[in-house]
Short mmCIF file of N, CA and C in Angstrom, two decimals:
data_model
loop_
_atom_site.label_atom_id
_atom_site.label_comp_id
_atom_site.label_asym_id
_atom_site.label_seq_id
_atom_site.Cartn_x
_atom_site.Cartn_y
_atom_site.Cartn_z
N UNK A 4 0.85 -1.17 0.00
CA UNK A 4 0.00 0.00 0.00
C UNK A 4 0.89 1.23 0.00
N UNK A 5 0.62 2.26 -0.92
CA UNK A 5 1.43 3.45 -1.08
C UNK A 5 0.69 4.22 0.11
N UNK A 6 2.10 5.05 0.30
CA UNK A 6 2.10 6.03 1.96
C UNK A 6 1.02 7.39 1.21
N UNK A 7 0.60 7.65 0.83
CA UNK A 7 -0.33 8.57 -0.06
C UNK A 7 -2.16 7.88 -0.30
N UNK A 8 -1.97 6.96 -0.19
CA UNK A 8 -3.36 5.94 -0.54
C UNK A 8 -3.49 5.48 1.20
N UNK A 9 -2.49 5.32 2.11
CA UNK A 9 -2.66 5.01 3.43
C UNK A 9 -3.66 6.31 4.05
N UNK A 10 -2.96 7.60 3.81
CA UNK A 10 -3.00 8.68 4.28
C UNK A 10 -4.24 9.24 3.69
N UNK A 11 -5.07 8.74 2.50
CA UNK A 11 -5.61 9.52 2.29
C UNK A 11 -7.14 8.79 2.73
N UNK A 12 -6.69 7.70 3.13
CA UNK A 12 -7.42 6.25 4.12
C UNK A 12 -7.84 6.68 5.29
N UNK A 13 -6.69 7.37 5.88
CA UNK A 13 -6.88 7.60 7.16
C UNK A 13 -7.93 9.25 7.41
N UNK A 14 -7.54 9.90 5.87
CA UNK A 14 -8.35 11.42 6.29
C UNK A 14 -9.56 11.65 5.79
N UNK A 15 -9.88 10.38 5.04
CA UNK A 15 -11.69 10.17 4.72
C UNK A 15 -12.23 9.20 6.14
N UNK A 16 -11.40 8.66 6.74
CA UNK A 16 -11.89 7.52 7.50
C UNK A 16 -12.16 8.94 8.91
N UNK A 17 -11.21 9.82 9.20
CA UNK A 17 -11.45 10.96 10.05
C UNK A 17 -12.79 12.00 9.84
N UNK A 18 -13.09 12.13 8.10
CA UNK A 18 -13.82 13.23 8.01
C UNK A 18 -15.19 12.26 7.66
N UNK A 19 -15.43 10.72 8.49
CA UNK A 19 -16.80 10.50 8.39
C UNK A 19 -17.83 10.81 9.53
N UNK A 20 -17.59 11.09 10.22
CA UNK A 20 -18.46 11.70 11.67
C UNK A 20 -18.94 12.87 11.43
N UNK A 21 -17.78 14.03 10.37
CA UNK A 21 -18.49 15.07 9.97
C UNK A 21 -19.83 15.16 9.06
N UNK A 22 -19.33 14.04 8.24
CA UNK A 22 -20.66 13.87 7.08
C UNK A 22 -22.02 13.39 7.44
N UNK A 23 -21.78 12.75 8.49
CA UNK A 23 -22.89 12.16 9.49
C UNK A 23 -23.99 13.70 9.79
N UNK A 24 -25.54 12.97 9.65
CA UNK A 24 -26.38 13.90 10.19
C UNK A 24 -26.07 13.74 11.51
N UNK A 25 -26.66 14.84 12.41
CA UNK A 25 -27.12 15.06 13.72
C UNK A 25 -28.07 15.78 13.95
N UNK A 26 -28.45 15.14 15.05
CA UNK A 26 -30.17 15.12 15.76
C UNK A 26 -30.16 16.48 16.44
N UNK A 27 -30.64 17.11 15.69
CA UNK A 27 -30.86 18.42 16.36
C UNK A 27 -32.14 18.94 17.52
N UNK A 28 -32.30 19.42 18.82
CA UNK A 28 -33.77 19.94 18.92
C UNK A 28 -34.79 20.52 17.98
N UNK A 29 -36.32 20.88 18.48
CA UNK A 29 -36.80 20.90 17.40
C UNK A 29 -36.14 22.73 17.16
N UNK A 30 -36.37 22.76 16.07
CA UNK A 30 -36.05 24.45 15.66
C UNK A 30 -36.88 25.30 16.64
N UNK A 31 -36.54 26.66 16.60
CA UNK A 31 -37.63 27.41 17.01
C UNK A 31 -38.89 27.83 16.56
N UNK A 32 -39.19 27.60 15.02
CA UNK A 32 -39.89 27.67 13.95
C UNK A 32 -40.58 27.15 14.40
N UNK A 33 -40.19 25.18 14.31
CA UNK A 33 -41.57 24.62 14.98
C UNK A 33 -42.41 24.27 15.94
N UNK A 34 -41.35 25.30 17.22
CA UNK A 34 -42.36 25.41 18.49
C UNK A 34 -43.46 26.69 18.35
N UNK A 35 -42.73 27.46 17.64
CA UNK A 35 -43.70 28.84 17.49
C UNK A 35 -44.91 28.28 16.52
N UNK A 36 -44.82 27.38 16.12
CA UNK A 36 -45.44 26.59 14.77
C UNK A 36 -46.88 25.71 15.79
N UNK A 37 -46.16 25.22 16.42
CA UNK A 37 -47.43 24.52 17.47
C UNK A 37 -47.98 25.11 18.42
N UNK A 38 -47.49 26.30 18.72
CA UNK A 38 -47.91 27.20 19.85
C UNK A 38 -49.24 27.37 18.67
N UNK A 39 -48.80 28.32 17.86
CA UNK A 39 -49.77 29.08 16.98
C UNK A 39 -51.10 28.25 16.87
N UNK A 40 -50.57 26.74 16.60
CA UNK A 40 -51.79 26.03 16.09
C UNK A 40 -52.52 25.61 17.38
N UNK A 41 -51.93 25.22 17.99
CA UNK A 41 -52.92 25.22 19.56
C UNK A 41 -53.43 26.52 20.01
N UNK A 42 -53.20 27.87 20.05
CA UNK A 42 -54.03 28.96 19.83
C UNK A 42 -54.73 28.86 19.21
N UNK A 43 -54.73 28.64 17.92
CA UNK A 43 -56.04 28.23 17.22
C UNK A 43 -57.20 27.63 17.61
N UNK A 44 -56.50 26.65 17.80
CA UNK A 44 -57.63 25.29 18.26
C UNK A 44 -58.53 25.82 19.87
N UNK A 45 -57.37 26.19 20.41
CA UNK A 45 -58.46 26.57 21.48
C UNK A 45 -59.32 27.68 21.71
N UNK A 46 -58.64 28.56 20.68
CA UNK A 46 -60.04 29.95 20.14
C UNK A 46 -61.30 29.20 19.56
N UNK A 47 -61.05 28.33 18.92
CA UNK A 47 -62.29 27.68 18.53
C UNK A 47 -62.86 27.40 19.23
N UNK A 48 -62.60 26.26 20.00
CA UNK A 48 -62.87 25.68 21.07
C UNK A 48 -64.03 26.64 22.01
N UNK A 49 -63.13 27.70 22.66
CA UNK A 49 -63.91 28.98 22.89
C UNK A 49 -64.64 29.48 22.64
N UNK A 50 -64.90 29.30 21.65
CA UNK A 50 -66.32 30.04 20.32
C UNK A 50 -67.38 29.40 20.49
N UNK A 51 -67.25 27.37 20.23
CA UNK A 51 -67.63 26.70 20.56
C UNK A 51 -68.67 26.48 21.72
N UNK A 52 -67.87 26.05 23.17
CA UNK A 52 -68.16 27.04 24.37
C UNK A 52 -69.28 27.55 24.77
N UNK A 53 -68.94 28.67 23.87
CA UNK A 53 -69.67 29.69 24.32
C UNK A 53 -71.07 30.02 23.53
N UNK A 54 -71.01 29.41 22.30
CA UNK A 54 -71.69 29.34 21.09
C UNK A 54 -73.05 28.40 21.79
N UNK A 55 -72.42 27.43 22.76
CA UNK A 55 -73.27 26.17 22.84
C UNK A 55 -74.19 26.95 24.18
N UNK A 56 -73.27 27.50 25.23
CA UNK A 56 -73.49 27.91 26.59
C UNK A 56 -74.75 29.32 26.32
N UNK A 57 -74.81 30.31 25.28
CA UNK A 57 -75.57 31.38 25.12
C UNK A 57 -77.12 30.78 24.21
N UNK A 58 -76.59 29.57 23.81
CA UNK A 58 -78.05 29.10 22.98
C UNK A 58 -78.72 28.24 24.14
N UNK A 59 -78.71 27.94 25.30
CA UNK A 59 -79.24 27.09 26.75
C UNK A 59 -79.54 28.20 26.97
N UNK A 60 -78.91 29.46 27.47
CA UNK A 60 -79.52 30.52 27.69
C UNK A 60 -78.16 31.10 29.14
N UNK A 61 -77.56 30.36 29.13
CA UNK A 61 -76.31 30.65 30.36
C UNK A 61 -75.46 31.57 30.45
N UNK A 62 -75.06 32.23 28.94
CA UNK A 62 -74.21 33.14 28.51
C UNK A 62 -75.35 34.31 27.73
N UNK A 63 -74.43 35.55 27.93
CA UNK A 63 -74.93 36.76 27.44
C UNK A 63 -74.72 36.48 25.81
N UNK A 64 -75.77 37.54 24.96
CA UNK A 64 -75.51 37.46 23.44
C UNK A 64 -73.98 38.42 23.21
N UNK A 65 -73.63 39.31 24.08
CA UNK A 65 -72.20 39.94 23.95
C UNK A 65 -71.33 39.14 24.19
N UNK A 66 -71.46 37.96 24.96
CA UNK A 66 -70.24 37.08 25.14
C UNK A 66 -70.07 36.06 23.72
N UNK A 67 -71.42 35.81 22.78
CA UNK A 67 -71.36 35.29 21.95
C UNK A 67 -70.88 36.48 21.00
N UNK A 68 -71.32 37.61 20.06
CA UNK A 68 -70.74 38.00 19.65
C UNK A 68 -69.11 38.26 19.84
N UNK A 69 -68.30 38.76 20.69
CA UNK A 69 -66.88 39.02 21.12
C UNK A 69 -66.42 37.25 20.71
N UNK A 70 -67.22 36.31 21.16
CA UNK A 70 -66.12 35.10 20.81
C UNK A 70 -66.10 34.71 19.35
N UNK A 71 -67.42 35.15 18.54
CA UNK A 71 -67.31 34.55 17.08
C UNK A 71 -66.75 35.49 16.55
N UNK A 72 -66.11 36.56 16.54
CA UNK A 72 -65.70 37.88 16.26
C UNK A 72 -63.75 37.63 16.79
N UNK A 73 -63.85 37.13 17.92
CA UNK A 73 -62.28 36.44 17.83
C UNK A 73 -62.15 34.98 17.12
N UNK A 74 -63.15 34.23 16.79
CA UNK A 74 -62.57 33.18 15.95
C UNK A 74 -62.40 33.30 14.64
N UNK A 75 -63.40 34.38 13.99
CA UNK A 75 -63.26 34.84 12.70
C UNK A 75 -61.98 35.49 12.96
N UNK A 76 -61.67 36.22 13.02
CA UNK A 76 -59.98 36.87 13.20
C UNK A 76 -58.94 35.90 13.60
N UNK A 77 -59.42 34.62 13.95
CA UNK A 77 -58.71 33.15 14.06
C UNK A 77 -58.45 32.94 12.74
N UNK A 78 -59.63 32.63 12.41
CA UNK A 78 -59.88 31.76 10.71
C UNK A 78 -59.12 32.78 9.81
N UNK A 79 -59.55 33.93 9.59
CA UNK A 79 -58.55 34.80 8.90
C UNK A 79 -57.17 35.14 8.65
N UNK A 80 -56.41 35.02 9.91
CA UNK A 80 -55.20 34.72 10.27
C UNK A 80 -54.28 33.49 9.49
N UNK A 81 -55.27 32.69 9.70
CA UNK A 81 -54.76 31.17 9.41
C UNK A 81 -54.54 30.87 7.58
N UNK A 82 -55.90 31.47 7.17
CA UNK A 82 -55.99 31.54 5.99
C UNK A 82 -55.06 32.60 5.41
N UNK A 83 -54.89 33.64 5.76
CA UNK A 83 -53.81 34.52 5.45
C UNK A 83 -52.46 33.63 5.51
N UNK A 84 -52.11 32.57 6.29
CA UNK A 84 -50.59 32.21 6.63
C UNK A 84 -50.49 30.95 5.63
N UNK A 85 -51.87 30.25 5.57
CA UNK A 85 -51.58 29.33 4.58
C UNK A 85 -51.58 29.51 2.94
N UNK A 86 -51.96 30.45 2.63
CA UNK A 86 -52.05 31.50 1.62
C UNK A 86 -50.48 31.93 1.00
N UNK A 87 -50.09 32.46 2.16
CA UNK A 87 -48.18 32.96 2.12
C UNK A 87 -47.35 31.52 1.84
N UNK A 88 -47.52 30.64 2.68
CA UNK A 88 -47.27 29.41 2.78
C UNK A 88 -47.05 28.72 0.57
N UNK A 89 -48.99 28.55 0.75
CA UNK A 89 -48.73 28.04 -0.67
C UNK A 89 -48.14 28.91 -1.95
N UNK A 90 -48.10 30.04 -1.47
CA UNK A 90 -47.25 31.10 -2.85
C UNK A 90 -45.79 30.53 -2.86
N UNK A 91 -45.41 30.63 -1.06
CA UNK A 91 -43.67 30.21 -1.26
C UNK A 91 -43.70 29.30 -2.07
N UNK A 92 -44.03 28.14 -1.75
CA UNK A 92 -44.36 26.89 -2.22
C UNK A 92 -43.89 26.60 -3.78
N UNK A 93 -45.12 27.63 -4.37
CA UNK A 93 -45.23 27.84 -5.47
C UNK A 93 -44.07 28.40 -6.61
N UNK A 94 -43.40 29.16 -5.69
CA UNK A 94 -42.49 30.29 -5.58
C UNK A 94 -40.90 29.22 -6.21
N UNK A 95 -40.87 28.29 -5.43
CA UNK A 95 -40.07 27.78 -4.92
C UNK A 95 -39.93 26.63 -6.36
N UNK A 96 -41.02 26.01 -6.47
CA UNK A 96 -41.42 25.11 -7.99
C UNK A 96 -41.06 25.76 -8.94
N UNK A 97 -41.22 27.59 -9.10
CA UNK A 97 -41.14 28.03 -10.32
C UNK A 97 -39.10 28.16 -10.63
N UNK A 98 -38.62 27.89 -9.23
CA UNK A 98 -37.38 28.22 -9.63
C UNK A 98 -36.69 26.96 -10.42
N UNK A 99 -35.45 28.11 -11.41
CA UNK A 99 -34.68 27.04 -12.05
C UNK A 99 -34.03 26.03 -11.51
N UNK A 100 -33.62 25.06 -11.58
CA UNK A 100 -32.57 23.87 -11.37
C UNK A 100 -31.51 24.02 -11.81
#
């Protein structure tokens, strides 16, 4: 074995741990990512609630308006982000290779 083919044995056999993935935590992206969507869910939820609690007769009609009035500004939100979302998307397909 040539001292050049040993050596160059030994500095691919060193630089394989680098090439190796590693397990990263999750990003910050996708905690802000599940926060968001559990806000969601539980504005609904809320709407819900309260939607069910003012038609028995338990809740005021102002507590029903203010909550369907924050879930619409829920739904809007969301649709606005998935909107941005599918353009990148889109954005992203149109580029060259």
């Amino acid at each position: 074995m040539d001292v050049r083919s040993l050596f160059a044995a030994q500095k691919y056999a060193a630089s394989m741990p680098a090439m190796e993935p590693k397990p990263e935590p999750p990003a910050q992206i996708e905690t802000q990512f599940a926060d968001f969507a559990q806000e969601f869910a539980d504005t609904l939820k809320q709407a819900e609630v309260t939607s069910a609690s003012t038609m028995m007769g338990e809740a005021d009609p102002h507590a029903l308006v203010e909550a369907l009035a924050q879930s619409e500004l829920a739904v809007e939100t969301v649709v606005a982000v998935r909107d941005k979302v599918v353009e990148a998307y889109q954005e992203i397909l149109r580029m060259p290779v």
